[in-house]
Amino acid sequence: MKAPLKWLLAYTDIKYEDTDDFAANIASLMTLSGSKVETVDKLESGIKRVVVGKCVEIARHQNSDHMFVCQMDVGEKLGGVIQIVTGAQNVALGNHIPVALDDSVIAGGRIIKSGKLRGEVSVGMMCSFEELGLSKDSFEGGIDDGVIVLEDLKMFAGSDFDAFIGKDIMEVLGVCYSDHVIDFEITSNRADCFSITGLAREAAVTMGAKFIMPDIKVKEEAGTKAADSVEVFVADDKLCPAYFARSVKNVKIAPSPKWMRERLEAAGVRSINNIVDITNYVMLELGQPMHAFDKRTIRGNKIIVRRAGEGEIFRTLDGTDRTLNANMLVISDAEGSIGIAGVMGGENSEIRPDTTEIVFESATFDAVTVRRGAKSVGLRTESSSRFEKGLDPKLAFHAINRAAQLVEELGAGQVEKGIVSFVRKDAFEERNVPFDPEKINAFLGTDIPEKKMEEILTDLECKVDTENKTLVPPYFRHDLICMADVAEEVARFYGYNNIESTLLKNCEMTLGSRTKHQRIRDVVRTGMSGNGFREMLTYSFESPSVYDKLMLGADDPHRNFVKISNPLGEDYSAMRTSMAPTVLRTLAFNHAQRNKKAWLFEIAYVYIKNANEEELPEHREQLACGCYGEMDFFKLKGILETLFEELKIRDIEYKASSELPFMHPGRTADIFAGNIKIGYFGQIHPLAADNFEAPRDSYIAVIDLKPLSDMAVEIPKGKELPKFPAVTRDLAVVLAKDVPQGDVIKIIRQRGGKLLESCELFDCYEGIQVGSGRKSLAYSLCFRSPEGTLTDDDIDRQMKKILNGLVGIGAELR
């Protein structure tokens, strides 16, 4: 909610100061009292060095048939007479025109410099309304096609125009507006704060000032009655508990006065005309959306609030045809719809320049119905965003009268006598909320005096009954429901910083800490970063088409994804079942940016669909890393082994794999911890890399985090230093080339028994000496016993067991 500070403080007795410190102080105090401030911006026109100049000489450009070379007098202090080249056709000798000087700034932050146009020097430019960020509708006599000529504007009739020469054009036009705009982040339960008066009330209570509500008094035209002009019928009072209508005759459509335009535009609302501006002004001021109908378009002089017809087509003010349904509420006349309730009016009843009679609407609509209706037609407006938070019928009543008051004050028409209304019996009922100071203090852990609480709540316009320990919230505070809500109001205006820290009473103190899984996740994140990887953060949504890019079969489990019922689009319509597409897409993006090297990782979830679709999918947390540049299969394997070493996971085994079609069949391995497969790593298949436009030398690794966390050892058990010496033996065997080295080392460890302390491969040889299709593997074995020094016989027995085991895979001693 954008609130211009001048407008906000107009409803308090706080005097505005045009300084950044003043605005920042108010923003800080209101944030502390619960009205969080997002930004504080200084509002200025941004127009600089644009002054009034007088055309003292004009001649046609020698090299152009539509341009003029003008000599403009901008005053002695600014250089006297300067030359301006213009294409405007409405310039004449003696005209007084806005001139943007050299190094000036016009609308949109454009900087104007001296230059040449068709060979003639132009020391700046002449300006139109658009170039000054203004609308010609705000100035009687203004035109769109051409520059501003002060003599044409009726506001300057009879003026001494030469007195304006050299003066700032914004000051001359009276649009030199300066203010601070505070952007508040309003929670959805505080519908009252989506208004200037609501925020002003908060500011007044926060700063100990007085809140001044606008004095609403309507001057009605005697002899004419609104009831004679229009009738109101509400078909479903559950969806519309209150509806108020006022009629205005002898309407004069014109630009709004300067003060109203300034306030609206400072709040981010474009000024249109006096009638439309009044409805927008009331919406911003009081928080109640309103609408104005051209009375001559209301057929049968009847306004009917009803459900829309299923499939009914209705054209809204923006010129778009909307398809309605029976769950939506519409405003209609005797023949058809003229507005979507709480969302937007219809093109068939909009205010036009020749409108002479209007009907103001101010109503309360069901919040859920408005929200669903706005969503159904894809049209969320300032109006719907307020209605969907829940508004009170009393607010609608005040708003209709405020609009009528402004019509009279602006001279925009004559308000007919009376209000045509429908009000449900319980619409104005008041609510009682418990108020017990002792319980509030116990709840907050404070010792706030009852009188102070009563003072705070009274300032918030609550009616406090200390005898019965209840209070009646004001009509605009639907969020005050129970005593906890009252306690919050007391706490935030007493000042959170004034509440002393205390220990919990009647509670055991506990020491909070992270779970093992959370600690292991941190170790993994630190380990990957330490190995040169950078963490990324991606969406959990995917496009179903990525599984085609991965070359997965039609019945592949990865295609059994969870569909999103309200996706952002086709590219984000499925919950991902694999991290591979995410990694490949990120690598492709970095490659497209010409990054020679990208090592990236992410800890995130994949979503595995349950057989019972009514149950939530399984959230499986995984470590996914992808890289290209200065990377190969064995380097990535070494990085993973370093990570496993940090987690103290010893029983890791790698097995060649060709199951995944998007992975290179000869450069991919599954990772096992014991007998559990925890992931895979390797190079991307060239075709899959091409499908994602990623480098062909891309490598990825995907590891399930939960088994990694379960097996990780945070505090390893200590071992006594060995008392007896180790014995080392070298073992070289010859075997078929296609036998994995992992199978060999697995047999050696199994057969070596408890005496085998370590086994390391130190040589791999292929050549004519071992024969075609065969290879030689050489290992260094280390044996040790904690009970005594091993003899040669002890070692020989273990070596024999190992060799007998290796025979089973076709290995021979070299």
mmCIF file of N, CA, C and O in Angstrom, residues 269-301:
data_model
loop_
_atom_site.group_PDB
_atom_site.id
_atom_site.type_symbol
_atom_site.label_atom_id
_atom_site.label_comp_id
_atom_site.label_asym_id
_atom_site.label_seq_id
_atom_site.Cartn_x
_atom_site.Cartn_y
_atom_site.Cartn_z
ATOM 1 N N VAL A 269 -2.126 6.105 -8.709
ATOM 2 C CA VAL A 269 -3.375 5.975 -9.466
ATOM 3 C C VAL A 269 -3.467 7.114 -10.473
ATOM 4 O O VAL A 269 -3.329 8.282 -10.113
ATOM 5 N N ARG A 270 -3.716 6.784 -11.730
ATOM 6 C CA ARG A 270 -3.790 7.793 -12.786
ATOM 7 C C ARG A 270 -5.114 8.549 -12.712
ATOM 8 O O ARG A 270 -6.175 7.949 -12.575
ATOM 9 N N SER A 271 -5.011 9.863 -12.803
ATOM 10 C CA SER A 271 -6.209 10.697 -12.807
ATOM 11 C C SER A 271 -6.914 10.571 -14.160
ATOM 12 O O SER A 271 -6.266 10.621 -15.210
ATOM 13 N N ILE A 272 -8.251 10.402 -14.148
ATOM 14 C CA ILE A 272 -9.022 10.238 -15.385
ATOM 15 C C ILE A 272 -9.990 11.398 -15.576
ATOM 16 O O ILE A 272 -9.865 12.186 -16.501
ATOM 17 N N ASN A 273 -10.962 11.510 -14.694
ATOM 18 C CA ASN A 273 -11.862 12.665 -14.671
ATOM 19 C C ASN A 273 -12.431 12.774 -13.267
ATOM 20 O O ASN A 273 -12.218 11.894 -12.422
ATOM 21 N N ASN A 274 -13.173 13.843 -13.014
ATOM 22 C CA ASN A 274 -13.602 14.102 -11.643
ATOM 23 C C ASN A 274 -14.454 12.981 -11.043
ATOM 24 O O ASN A 274 -14.263 12.619 -9.879
ATOM 25 N N ILE A 275 -15.361 12.384 -11.803
ATOM 26 C CA ILE A 275 -16.239 11.347 -11.252
ATOM 27 C C ILE A 275 -15.466 10.066 -10.958
ATOM 28 O O ILE A 275 -15.554 9.499 -9.859
ATOM 29 N N VAL A 276 -14.703 9.594 -11.932
ATOM 30 C CA VAL A 276 -13.912 8.373 -11.724
ATOM 31 C C VAL A 276 -12.881 8.605 -10.633
ATOM 32 O O VAL A 276 -12.636 7.732 -9.783
ATOM 33 N N ASP A 277 -12.287 9.797 -10.619
ATOM 34 C CA ASP A 277 -11.291 10.108 -9.589
ATOM 35 C C ASP A 277 -11.894 10.102 -8.193
ATOM 36 O O ASP A 277 -11.234 9.719 -7.219
ATOM 37 N N ILE A 278 -13.152 10.519 -8.070
ATOM 38 C CA ILE A 278 -13.809 10.504 -6.753
ATOM 39 C C ILE A 278 -13.924 9.075 -6.233
ATOM 40 O O ILE A 278 -13.643 8.802 -5.061
ATOM 41 N N THR A 279 -14.299 8.128 -7.097
ATOM 42 C CA THR A 279 -14.413 6.732 -6.650
ATOM 43 C C THR A 279 -13.053 6.179 -6.249
ATOM 44 O O THR A 279 -12.934 5.472 -5.244
ATOM 45 N N ASN A 280 -12.012 6.506 -7.011
ATOM 46 C CA ASN A 280 -10.669 6.043 -6.668
ATOM 47 C C ASN A 280 -10.163 6.712 -5.398
ATOM 48 O O ASN A 280 -9.486 6.088 -4.567
ATOM 49 N N TYR A 281 -10.495 7.987 -5.247
ATOM 50 C CA TYR A 281 -10.059 8.734 -4.069
ATOM 51 C C TYR A 281 -10.672 8.140 -2.799
ATOM 52 O O TYR A 281 -9.984 7.932 -1.800
ATOM 53 N N VAL A 282 -11.978 7.848 -2.842
ATOM 54 C CA VAL A 282 -12.650 7.263 -1.677
ATOM 55 C C VAL A 282 -12.080 5.878 -1.366
ATOM 56 O O VAL A 282 -11.901 5.510 -0.208
ATOM 57 N N MET A 283 -11.787 5.094 -2.423
ATOM 58 C CA MET A 283 -11.208 3.769 -2.207
ATOM 59 C C MET A 283 -9.876 3.867 -1.479
ATOM 60 O O MET A 283 -9.604 3.112 -0.534
ATOM 61 N N LEU A 284 -9.021 4.802 -1.903
ATOM 62 C CA LEU A 284 -7.729 4.958 -1.251
ATOM 63 C C LEU A 284 -7.866 5.588 0.126
ATOM 64 O O LEU A 284 -7.159 5.203 1.067
ATOM 65 N N GLU A 285 -8.763 6.537 0.264
ATOM 66 C CA GLU A 285 -8.902 7.248 1.523
ATOM 67 C C GLU A 285 -9.505 6.364 2.615
ATOM 68 O O GLU A 285 -8.985 6.279 3.736
ATOM 69 N N LEU A 286 -10.625 5.686 2.313
ATOM 70 C CA LEU A 286 -11.348 4.903 3.316
ATOM 71 C C LEU A 286 -11.142 3.400 3.193
ATOM 72 O O LEU A 286 -11.458 2.655 4.115
ATOM 73 N N GLY A 287 -10.643 2.941 2.036
ATOM 74 C CA GLY A 287 -10.449 1.503 1.838
ATOM 75 C C GLY A 287 -11.666 0.798 1.285
ATOM 76 O O GLY A 287 -11.690 -0.435 1.227
ATOM 77 N N GLN A 288 -12.696 1.549 0.870
ATOM 78 C CA GLN A 288 -13.917 0.957 0.329
ATOM 79 C C GLN A 288 -13.974 1.179 -1.179
ATOM 80 O O GLN A 288 -14.119 2.306 -1.642
ATOM 81 N N PRO A 289 -13.875 0.125 -1.979
ATOM 82 C CA PRO A 289 -14.010 0.287 -3.430
ATOM 83 C C PRO A 289 -15.426 0.762 -3.784
ATOM 84 O O PRO A 289 -16.406 0.382 -3.140
ATOM 85 N N MET A 290 -15.513 1.591 -4.805
ATOM 86 C CA MET A 290 -16.795 2.112 -5.273
ATOM 87 C C MET A 290 -16.837 2.028 -6.792
ATOM 88 O O MET A 290 -15.830 1.792 -7.441
ATOM 89 N N HIS A 291 -18.038 2.276 -7.316
ATOM 90 C CA HIS A 291 -18.182 2.310 -8.768
ATOM 91 C C HIS A 291 -19.245 3.336 -9.133
ATOM 92 O O HIS A 291 -20.175 3.592 -8.352
ATOM 93 N N ALA A 292 -19.073 3.947 -10.298
ATOM 94 C CA ALA A 292 -20.052 4.908 -10.794
ATOM 95 C C ALA A 292 -20.595 4.420 -12.129
ATOM 96 O O ALA A 292 -19.822 4.092 -13.041
ATOM 97 N N PHE A 293 -21.939 4.364 -12.229
ATOM 98 C CA PHE A 293 -22.605 3.963 -13.467
ATOM 99 C C PHE A 293 -23.191 5.196 -14.154
ATOM 100 O O PHE A 293 -23.686 6.120 -13.492
ATOM 101 N N ASP A 294 -23.144 5.192 -15.464
ATOM 102 C CA ASP A 294 -23.877 6.201 -16.228
ATOM 103 C C ASP A 294 -25.367 5.832 -16.129
ATOM 104 O O ASP A 294 -25.789 4.775 -16.594
ATOM 105 N N LYS A 295 -26.156 6.691 -15.501
ATOM 106 C CA LYS A 295 -27.551 6.340 -15.192
ATOM 107 C C LYS A 295 -28.361 6.006 -16.436
ATOM 108 O O LYS A 295 -29.241 5.129 -16.409
ATOM 109 N N ARG A 296 -28.073 6.647 -17.546
ATOM 110 C CA ARG A 296 -28.881 6.406 -18.742
ATOM 111 C C ARG A 296 -28.679 4.994 -19.298
ATOM 112 O O ARG A 296 -29.476 4.526 -20.117
ATOM 113 N N THR A 297 -27.613 4.309 -18.857
ATOM 114 C CA THR A 297 -27.360 2.939 -19.335
ATOM 115 C C THR A 297 -27.996 1.893 -18.433
ATOM 116 O O THR A 297 -27.961 0.707 -18.754
ATOM 117 N N ILE A 298 -28.563 2.312 -17.285
ATOM 118 C CA ILE A 298 -29.206 1.362 -16.370
ATOM 119 C C ILE A 298 -30.632 1.144 -16.857
ATOM 120 O O ILE A 298 -31.537 1.946 -16.591
ATOM 121 N N ARG A 299 -30.822 0.048 -17.552
ATOM 122 C CA ARG A 299 -32.114 -0.223 -18.170
ATOM 123 C C ARG A 299 -33.161 -0.597 -17.124
ATOM 124 O O ARG A 299 -32.907 -1.396 -16.233
ATOM 125 N N GLY A 300 -34.315 0.037 -17.252
ATOM 126 C CA GLY A 300 -35.405 -0.197 -16.309
ATOM 127 C C GLY A 300 -35.183 0.490 -14.972
ATOM 128 O O GLY A 300 -35.955 0.276 -14.031
ATOM 129 N N ASN A 301 -34.128 1.282 -14.871
ATOM 130 C CA ASN A 301 -33.789 1.977 -13.616
ATOM 131 C C ASN A 301 -33.714 1.015 -12.433
ATOM 132 O O ASN A 301 -34.054 1.365 -11.307
#
